[in-house]
XYZ file of C-alpha atoms in Angstrom:
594
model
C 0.000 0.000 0.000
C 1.647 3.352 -1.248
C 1.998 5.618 1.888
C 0.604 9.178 0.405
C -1.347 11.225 2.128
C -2.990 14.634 1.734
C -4.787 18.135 2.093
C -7.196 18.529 -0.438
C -9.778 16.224 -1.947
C -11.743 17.078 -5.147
C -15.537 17.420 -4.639
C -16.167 14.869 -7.310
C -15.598 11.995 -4.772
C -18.710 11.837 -3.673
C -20.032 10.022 -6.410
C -17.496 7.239 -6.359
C -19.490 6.409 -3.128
C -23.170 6.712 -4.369
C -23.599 3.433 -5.425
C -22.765 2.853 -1.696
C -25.387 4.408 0.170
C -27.293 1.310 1.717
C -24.284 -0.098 2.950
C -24.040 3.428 4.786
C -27.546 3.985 5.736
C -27.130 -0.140 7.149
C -24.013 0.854 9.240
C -25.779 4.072 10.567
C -28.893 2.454 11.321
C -26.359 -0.158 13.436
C -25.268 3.282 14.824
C -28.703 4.933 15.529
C -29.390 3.051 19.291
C -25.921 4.257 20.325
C -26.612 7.805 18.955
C -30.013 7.720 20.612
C -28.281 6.268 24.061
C -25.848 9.615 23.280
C -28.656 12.557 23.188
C -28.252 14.617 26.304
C -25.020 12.489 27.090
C -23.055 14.297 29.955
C -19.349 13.022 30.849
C -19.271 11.938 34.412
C -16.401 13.715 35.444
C -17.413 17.146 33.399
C -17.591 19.754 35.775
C -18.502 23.444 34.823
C -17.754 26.648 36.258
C -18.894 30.340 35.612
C -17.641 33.369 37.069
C -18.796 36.925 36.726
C -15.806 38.954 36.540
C -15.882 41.621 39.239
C -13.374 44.613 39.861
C -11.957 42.743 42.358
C -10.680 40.256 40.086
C -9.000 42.657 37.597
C -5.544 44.097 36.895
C -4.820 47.749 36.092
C -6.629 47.700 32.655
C -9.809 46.514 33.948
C -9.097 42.786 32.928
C -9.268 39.643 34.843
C -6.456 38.799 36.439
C -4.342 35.399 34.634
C -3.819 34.736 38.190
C -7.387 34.525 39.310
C -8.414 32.723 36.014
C -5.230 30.143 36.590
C -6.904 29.552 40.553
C -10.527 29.272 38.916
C -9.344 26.749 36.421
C -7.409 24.744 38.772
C -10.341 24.467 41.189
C -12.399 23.236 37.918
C -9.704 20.446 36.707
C -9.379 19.249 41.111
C -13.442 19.166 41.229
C -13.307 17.100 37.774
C -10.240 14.842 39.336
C -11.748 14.122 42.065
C -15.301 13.084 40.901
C -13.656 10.424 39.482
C -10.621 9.240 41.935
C -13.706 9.804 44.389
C -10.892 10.727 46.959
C -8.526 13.878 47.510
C -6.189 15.046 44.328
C -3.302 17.128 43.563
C -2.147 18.983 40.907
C 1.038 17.214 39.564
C 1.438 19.718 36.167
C -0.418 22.051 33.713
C 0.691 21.703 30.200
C 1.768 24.937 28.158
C -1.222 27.333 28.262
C -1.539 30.324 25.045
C -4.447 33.282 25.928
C -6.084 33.980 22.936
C -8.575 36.910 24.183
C -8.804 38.858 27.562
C -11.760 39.225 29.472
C -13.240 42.719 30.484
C -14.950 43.312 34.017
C -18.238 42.660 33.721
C -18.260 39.481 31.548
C -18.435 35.919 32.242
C -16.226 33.689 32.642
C -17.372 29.559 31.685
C -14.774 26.916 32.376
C -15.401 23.205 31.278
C -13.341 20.189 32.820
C -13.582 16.792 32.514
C -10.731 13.855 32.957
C -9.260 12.583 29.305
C -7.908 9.372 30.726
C -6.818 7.866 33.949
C -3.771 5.972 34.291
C -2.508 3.942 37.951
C -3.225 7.058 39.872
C -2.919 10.139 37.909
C -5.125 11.453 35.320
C -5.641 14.045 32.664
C -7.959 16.167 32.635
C -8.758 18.712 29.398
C -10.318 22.363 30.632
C -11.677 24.753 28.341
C -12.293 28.308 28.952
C -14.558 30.706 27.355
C -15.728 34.130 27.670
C -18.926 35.794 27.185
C -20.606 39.408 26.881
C -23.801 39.358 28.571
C -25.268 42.597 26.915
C -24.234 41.263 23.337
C -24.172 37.728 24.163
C -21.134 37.416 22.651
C -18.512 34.521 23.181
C -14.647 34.000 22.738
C -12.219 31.187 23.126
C -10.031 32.229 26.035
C -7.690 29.113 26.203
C -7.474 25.202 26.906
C -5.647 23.624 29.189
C -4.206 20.080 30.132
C -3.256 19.422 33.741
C -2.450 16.109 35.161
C -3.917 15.405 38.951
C -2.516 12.605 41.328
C -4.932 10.946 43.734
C -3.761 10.626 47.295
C -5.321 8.659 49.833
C -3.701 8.099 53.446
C -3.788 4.645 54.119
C -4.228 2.734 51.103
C -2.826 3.069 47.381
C -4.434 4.762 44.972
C -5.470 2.332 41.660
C -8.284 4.769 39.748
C -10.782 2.683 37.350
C -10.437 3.286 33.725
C -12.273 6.060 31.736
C -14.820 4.291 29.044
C -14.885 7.180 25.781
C -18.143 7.240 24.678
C -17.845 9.914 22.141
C -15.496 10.403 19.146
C -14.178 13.011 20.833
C -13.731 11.200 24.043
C -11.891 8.364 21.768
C -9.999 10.534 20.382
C -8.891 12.587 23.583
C -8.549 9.170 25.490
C -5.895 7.760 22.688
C -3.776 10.168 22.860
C -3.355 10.791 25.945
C -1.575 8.444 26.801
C 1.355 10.373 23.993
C 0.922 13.328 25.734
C 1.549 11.474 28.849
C 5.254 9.953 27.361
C 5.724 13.636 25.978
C 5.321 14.683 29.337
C 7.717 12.318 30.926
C 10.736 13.381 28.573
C 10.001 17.277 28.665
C 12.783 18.123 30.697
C 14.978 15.667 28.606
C 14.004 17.373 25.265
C 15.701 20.674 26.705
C 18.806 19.104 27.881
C 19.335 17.276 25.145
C 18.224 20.582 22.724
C 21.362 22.559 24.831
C 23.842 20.098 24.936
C 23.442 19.749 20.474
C 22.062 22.474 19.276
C 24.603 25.935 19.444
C 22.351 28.554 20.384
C 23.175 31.988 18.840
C 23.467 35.165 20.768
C 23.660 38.635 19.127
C 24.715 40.221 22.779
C 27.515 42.184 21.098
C 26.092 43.558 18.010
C 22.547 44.767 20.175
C 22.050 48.537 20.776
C 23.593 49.231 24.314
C 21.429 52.450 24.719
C 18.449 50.498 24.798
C 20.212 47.528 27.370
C 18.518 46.982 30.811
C 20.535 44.800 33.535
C 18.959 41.376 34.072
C 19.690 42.553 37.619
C 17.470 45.400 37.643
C 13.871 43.136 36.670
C 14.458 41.049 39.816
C 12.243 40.147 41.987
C 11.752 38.792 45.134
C 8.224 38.006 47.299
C 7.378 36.091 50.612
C 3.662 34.461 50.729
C 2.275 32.888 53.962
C 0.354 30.199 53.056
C -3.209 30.081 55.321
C -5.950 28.175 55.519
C -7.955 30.095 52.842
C -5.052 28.904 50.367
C -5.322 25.304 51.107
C -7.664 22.399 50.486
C -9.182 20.061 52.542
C -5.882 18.042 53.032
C -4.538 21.454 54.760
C -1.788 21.318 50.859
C -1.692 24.418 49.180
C -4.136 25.062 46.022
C -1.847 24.629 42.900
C -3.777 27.744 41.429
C -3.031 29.492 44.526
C 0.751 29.148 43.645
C 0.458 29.657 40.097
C -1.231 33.115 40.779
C 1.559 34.058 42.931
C 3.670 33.217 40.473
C 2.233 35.155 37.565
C 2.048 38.120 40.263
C 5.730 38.211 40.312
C 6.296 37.504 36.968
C 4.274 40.439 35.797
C 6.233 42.833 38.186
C 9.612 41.575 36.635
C 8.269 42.083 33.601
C 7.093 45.981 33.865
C 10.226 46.864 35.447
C 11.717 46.101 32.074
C 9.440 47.612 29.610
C 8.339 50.573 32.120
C 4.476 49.886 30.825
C 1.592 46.770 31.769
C 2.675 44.209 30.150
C 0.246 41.360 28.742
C 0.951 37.322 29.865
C 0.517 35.349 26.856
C 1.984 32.196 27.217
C 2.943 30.100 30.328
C 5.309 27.031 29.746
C 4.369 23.851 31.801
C 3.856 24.456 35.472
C 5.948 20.755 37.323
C 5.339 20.863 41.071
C 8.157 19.324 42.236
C 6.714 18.773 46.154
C 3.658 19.705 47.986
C 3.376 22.675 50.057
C 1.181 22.733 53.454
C -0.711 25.392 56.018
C 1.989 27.810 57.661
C 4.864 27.389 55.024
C 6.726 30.570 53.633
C 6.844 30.437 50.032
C 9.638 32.291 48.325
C 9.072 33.330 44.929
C 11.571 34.804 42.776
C 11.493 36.253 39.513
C 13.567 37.430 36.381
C 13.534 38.654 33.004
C 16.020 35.846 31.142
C 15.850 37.519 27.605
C 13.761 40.209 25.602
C 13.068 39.234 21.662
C 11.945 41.930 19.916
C 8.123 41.973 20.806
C 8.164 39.201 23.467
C 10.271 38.363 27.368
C 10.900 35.235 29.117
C 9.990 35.569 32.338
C 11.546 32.996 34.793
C 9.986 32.058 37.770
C 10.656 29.922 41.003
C 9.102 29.151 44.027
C 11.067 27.263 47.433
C 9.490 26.513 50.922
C 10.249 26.266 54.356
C 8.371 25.905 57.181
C 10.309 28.081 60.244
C 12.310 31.422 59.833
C 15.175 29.448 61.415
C 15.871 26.771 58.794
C 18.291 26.976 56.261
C 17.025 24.804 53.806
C 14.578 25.278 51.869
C 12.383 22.861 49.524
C 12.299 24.015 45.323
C 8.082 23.491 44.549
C 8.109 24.807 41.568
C 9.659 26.671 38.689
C 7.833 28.387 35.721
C 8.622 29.940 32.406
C 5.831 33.088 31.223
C 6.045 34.827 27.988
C 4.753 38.657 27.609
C 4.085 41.456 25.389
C 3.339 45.085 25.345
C 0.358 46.045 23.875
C -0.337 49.537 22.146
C -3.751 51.250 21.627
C -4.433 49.187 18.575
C -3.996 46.188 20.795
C -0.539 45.195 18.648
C 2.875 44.438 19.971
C 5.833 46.931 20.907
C 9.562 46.798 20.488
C 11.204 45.841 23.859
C 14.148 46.892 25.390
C 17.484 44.699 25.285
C 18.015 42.490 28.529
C 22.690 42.743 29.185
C 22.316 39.436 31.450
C 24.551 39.107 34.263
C 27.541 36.912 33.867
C 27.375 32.891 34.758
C 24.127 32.415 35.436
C 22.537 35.055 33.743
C 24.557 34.914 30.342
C 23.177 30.728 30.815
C 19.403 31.482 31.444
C 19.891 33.890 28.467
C 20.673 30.919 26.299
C 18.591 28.465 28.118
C 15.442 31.507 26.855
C 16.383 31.057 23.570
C 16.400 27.312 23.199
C 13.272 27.396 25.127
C 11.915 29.545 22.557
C 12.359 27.445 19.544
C 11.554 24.692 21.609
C 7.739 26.338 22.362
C 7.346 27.344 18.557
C 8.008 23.978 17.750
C 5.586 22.775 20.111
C 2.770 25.425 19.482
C 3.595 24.448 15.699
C 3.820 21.228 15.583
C 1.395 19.837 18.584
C -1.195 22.525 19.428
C -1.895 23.355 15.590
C -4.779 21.384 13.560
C -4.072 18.539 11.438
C -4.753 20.266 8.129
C -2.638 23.102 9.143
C -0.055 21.239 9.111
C 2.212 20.771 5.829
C 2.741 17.407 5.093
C 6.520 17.046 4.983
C 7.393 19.148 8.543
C 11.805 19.662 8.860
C 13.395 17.249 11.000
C 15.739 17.985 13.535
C 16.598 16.959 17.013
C 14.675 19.923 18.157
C 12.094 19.161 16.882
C 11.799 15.560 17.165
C 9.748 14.553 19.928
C 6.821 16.659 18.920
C 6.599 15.134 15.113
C 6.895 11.732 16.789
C 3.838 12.908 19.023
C 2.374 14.774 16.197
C 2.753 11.657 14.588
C 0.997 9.048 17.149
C -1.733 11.149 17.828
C -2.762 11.967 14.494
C -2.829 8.086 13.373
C -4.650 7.446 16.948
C -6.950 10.158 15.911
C -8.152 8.631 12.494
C -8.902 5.804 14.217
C -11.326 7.273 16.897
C -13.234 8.809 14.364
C -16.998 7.340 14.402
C -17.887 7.765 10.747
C -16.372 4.787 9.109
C -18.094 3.324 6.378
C -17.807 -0.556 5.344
C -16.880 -0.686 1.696
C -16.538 -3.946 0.935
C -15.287 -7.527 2.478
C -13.262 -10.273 0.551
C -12.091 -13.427 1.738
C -12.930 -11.928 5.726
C -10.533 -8.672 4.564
C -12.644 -5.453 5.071
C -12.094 -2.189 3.161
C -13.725 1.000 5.096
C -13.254 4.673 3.722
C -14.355 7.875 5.732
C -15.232 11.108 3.702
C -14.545 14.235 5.829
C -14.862 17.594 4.446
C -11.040 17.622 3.151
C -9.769 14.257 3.586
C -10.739 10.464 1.691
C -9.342 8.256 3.968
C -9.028 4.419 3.772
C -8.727 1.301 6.288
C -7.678 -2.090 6.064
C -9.128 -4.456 8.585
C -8.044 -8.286 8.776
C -7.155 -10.911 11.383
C -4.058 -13.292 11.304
C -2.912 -15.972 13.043
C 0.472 -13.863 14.991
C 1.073 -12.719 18.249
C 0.381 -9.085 17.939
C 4.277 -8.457 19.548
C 5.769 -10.541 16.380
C 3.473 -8.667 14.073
C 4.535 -5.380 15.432
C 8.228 -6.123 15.215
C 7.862 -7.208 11.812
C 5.419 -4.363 10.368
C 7.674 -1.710 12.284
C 11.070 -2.325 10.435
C 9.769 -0.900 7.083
C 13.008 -2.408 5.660
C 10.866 -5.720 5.439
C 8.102 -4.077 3.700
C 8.913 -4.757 0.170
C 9.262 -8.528 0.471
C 5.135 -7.744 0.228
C 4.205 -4.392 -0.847
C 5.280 -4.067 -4.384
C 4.922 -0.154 -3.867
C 7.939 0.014 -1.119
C 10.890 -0.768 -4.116
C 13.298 0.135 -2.100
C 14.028 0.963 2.230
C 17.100 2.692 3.285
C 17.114 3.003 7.260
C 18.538 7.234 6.484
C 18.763 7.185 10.644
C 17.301 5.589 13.935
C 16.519 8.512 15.509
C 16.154 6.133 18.785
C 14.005 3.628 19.917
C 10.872 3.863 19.087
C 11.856 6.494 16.243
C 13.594 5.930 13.077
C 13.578 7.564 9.495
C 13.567 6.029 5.972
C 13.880 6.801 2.736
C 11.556 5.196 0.259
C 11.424 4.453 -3.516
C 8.337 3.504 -5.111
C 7.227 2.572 -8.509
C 5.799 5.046 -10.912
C 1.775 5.323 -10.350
C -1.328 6.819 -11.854
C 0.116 7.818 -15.211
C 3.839 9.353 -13.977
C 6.513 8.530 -15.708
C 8.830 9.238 -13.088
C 9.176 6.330 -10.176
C 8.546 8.594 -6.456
C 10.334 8.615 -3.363
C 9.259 9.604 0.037
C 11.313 10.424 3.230
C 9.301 8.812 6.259
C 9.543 9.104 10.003
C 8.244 6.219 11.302
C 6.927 5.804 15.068
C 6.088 3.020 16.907
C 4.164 2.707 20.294
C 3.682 -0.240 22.715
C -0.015 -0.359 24.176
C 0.011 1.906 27.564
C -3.071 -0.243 29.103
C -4.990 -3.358 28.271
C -6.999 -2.948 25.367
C -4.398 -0.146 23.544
C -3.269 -1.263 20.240
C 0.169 -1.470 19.413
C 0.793 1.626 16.705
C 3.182 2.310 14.520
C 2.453 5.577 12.236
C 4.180 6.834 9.663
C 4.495 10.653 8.047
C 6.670 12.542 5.415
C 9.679 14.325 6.630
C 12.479 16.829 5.212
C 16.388 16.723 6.111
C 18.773 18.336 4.186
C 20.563 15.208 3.150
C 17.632 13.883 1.580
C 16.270 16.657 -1.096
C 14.186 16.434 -3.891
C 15.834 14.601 -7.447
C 15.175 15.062 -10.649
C 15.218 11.067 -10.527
C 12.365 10.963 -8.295
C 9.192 12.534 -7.643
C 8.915 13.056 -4.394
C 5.621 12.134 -2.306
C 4.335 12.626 0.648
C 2.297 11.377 3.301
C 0.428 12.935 6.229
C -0.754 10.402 8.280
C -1.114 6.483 8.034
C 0.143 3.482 9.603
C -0.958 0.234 11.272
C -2.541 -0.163 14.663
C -2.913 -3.641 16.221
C -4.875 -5.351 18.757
C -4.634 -8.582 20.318
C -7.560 -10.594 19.818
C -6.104 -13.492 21.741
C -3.489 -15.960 22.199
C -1.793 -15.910 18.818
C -4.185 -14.270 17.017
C -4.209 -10.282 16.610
C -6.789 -8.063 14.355
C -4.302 -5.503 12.110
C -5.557 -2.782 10.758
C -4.018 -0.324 8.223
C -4.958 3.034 7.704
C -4.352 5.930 5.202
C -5.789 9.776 3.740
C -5.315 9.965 0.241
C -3.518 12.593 -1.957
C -5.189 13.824 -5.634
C -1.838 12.418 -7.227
C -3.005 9.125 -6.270
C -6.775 9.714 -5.575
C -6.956 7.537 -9.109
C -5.379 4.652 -7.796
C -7.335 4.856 -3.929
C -10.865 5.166 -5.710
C -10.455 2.614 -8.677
C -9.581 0.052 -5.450
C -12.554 1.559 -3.508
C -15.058 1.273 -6.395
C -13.911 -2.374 -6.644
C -12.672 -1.893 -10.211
C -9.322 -3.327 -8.693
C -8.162 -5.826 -6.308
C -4.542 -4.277 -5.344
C -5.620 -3.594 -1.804
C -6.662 -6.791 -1.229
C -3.696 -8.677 -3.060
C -1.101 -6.556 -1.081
C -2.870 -6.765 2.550
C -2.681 -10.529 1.808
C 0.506 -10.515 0.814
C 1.040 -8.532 4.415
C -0.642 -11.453 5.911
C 1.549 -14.193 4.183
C 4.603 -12.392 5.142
C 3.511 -12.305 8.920
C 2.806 -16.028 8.851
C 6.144 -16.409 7.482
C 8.165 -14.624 9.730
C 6.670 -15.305 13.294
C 8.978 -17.604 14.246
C 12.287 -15.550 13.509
C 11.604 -13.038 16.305
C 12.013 -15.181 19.481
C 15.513 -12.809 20.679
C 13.430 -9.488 19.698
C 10.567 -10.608 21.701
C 12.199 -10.389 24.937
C 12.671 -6.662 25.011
C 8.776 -5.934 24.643
């Protein structure tokens, strides 16, 4: 099966399908009970907050406080948490968090949280925010948020029951979860690893001295008390309670370089470290590590102790915040040059710009939505964890989706397609007599590939990026009425299930590097998302599915096979199957290390 993928599909599809329509309206009516069982369907854990946005809760320019909207939404996410763990929770970490609109005194505030997925004992749980205008009854997208929650009990060990999706969205949020989760894990990896082999270029010499203000001068320094009010029921303090201390800090840093109100429009993931309690001291401290042109760093951290007397004092958190200056037209400003202080200062200054790239990459790469993504993305090692978590999630994501359609079924092999607005998509659906670990080993080495998929000519491992990571370069046959053969430069990811019941994934998107351009040999394809997914269906026996969006250069080929005017799907998935059955007993070494 050729891996190409793509953007645009031409609105003459639709009839390909029409001779197809009582197989759909027989799968739909299959569907209708569950739809029916769905009407007026509330999550379990959802829990909903509105606020009406008082004076009180504003800053200087009459608009809510990040702080008091970071407290609001962490009491949401906790309520959420709990309803589920149905004991006390904690707030472990809050993913990266971009503001897209400020809220005015006098509107409402309506937060939305409900928990993704549960793992042993720590969850996710997705919050949305919105904002609306009473008089006008306008609304606005404030921001979303991730934040992970550990259940505590005192006695015995936490083991929370499993979150059952109901809803494609629920599916789709529960699968890939469990990526963000590894993303998680290796965040503070990704930056080490981003310092130690990437140089990161300064301009500290060439930059206007006359417009320099000392690092030293934007420091800042605050003691909080923490009380009773700023606790929960376990007597630990609120993680919004910190988090608003720490943007209150932040934002003073902040104005003391650019002499105006600046606006918070980013925070990087909030990690506490350790819990706080009822009559601590929290020290929070706060810097300006570099000034781009329209946009600071803000650095942040936050240590305990308990008595005036101690010495030592417990880090709880640290926090990165990214701010702007807005003008009258509500548009950036030009910001003063930060002249860091040596050693530490001069490293923070680096460590800001790393971090930069590193959040573009992630607000580019990750937050963005599927079709705004091109299909070949650069490869680097900056960049690398997010395509392989770009690339997981948006195989996991095609596979949540609701709408799939049963084309047609040969010899017990199914072919399904799914017509979205921009996208004809196609799966593969079969079951084979392997253990779904041998299958996976075999399917993931795409060096194996052409011994049955007469489309994969040729497989040159171009670098194993680690693990579970490696890119290929692949030559294909010529297709569709080219002349010229194509070749394709794949990353391709694989994933072990997280839980009983996950599938074993691997997923597969196009990729640039430098070494491997475009030839006048070859013309070069590309795929956005496809791959195989595989579950176990028993002992020696696992169902394998392959899925893939098609592009208009080979929309020809994809609907000639869908139409049933050709049989090339079904020869080459058998010929997938063969070579499985052939190769299961080779892998008995490999086997071990899963």
């Amino acid at each position: 099966m050729i891996q190409n993928v793509g953007n645009h599909l031409r609105r003459g599809l639709a009839s390909v399908f029409s001779s197809r329509t009582s197989r759909k309206s027989a799968l739909r009516a299959g569907n209708d009970s569950a739809m029916a069982d769905s009407e007026g369907y509330r999550n379990p854990t959802e829990v909903q907050m509105s606020q009406l946005v008082l004076p009180c809760h504003t800053n200087q320019r009459g608009e809510l406080s990040v702080g008091q909207l970071l407290k609001w939404i962490d009491t949401t996410a906790c309520l959420s948490a709990e309803r589920h763990a149905g004991c006390p929770c904690v707030t472990a970490s809050m993913d990266d968090v971009y503001f897209e609109h400020t809220i005015s005194v006098g509107q409402v505030v309506n937060i939305k949280a409900k928990v993704n997925r549960a793992f042993n004992s720590s969850m996710e749980v997705g919050i949305q925010v919105t904002s609306e205008d009473l008089c006008s009854e306008k609304q606005w997208n404030v921001c979303k948020a991730l934040a992970t929650f550990v259940a505590r009990r005192e006695i015995t060990k936490v083991k929370l029951k499993q979150i059952t999706p109901r809803t494609e969205e629920e599916k789709m949020e529960h699968s890939v979860a469990a990526e963000r989760r590894r993303m998680r894990l290796v965040y503070a990896d990704t930056i080490k690893d981003l310092l130690a082999n990437c140089a990161i270029q300064d301009d500290l010499e060439s930059r206007d001295c006359s417009r320099m203000v000392p690092a030293e001068k934007t420091r800042v320094e605050s003691v909080e008390l923490v009380l009773p009010p700023h606790a929960n029921h376990q007597g630990n303090t609120f993680g919004g309670q910190i988090m608003a201390w720490m943007e209150n800090v932040a934002t003073i840093a902040a104005s003391r370089l650019c002499r105006a109100h600046p606006t918070l429009k980013a925070i990087e993931m909030f990690h506490f470290r350790g819990p706080s309690q009822v009559g601590d001291r929290l020290v929070l401290k706060a810097i300006v590590n570099n000034a781009f042109k329209h946009s600071m760093e803000v650095g942040v951290c936050v240590e305990a102790y308990r008595q005036e007397a101690e010495t030592h004092r417990r880090h709880i958190n640290s926090a990165f915040m990214t701010f702007v200056v807005l003008d009258a037209d509500d548009q950036p400003q030009l910001l003063p040059w930060i002249r860091p202080q040596p050693g530490d200062g001069e490293r923070r200054y680096r460590e800001a710009s790393a971090r930069k790239k590193i959040r573009l990459d992630r607000k580019y790469i990750v937050s963005c939505k599927q079709t705004e993504v091109p299909l070949s993305v650069p490869w680097d090692p900056s960049n690398q964890v997010y395509l392989s978590y770009n690339n997981v999630s948006s195989l996991k994501m095609l596979v949540a989706k609701d709408n799939w359609v049963l084309s047609s079924e040969i010899s017990q092999v199914r072919l399904y397609t799914l017509e979205d607005d921009k996208f004809l998509s196609f799966h593969m659906e079969m079951v084979v007599h392997v253990d779904a670990a041998q299958a996976f080993l075999l399917l993931s080495d795409l060096r194996q590939r052409p011994q049955w998929d007469k489309h994969y000519r040729s497989v040159e491992l171009v670098q194993q990026v680690d693990e579970d990571d490696a890119i290929y370069h692949v030559t294909s046959p010529a297709l569709g009425g080219h002349t010229k053969p194509q070749d394709f430069v794949i990353l391709a990811s694989r994933r072990k299930p997280c839980d009983n019941g996950d599938p074993y994934v691997i997923a597969l998107r196009s990729v640039t590097l430098p070494t491997h351009r475009e030839t006048p040999e070859y013309r070069r394809g590309e795929t956005l998302c496809s791959g195989f997914c595989l579950w176990r269906e028993g002992d020696q026996l696992t169902k394998v599915s392959y899925y893939n969006q098609a592009t208009p250069g080979v929309l020809n080929y994809v609907t000639t096979n869908v139409a049933g005017l050709s049989s090339e799907f079904y020869t080459t998935f058998k010929a997938c199957e063969q070579f499985l059955l052939d190769n299961r007993n080779d892998l008995a070494p490999s086997l071990q290390t899963l």
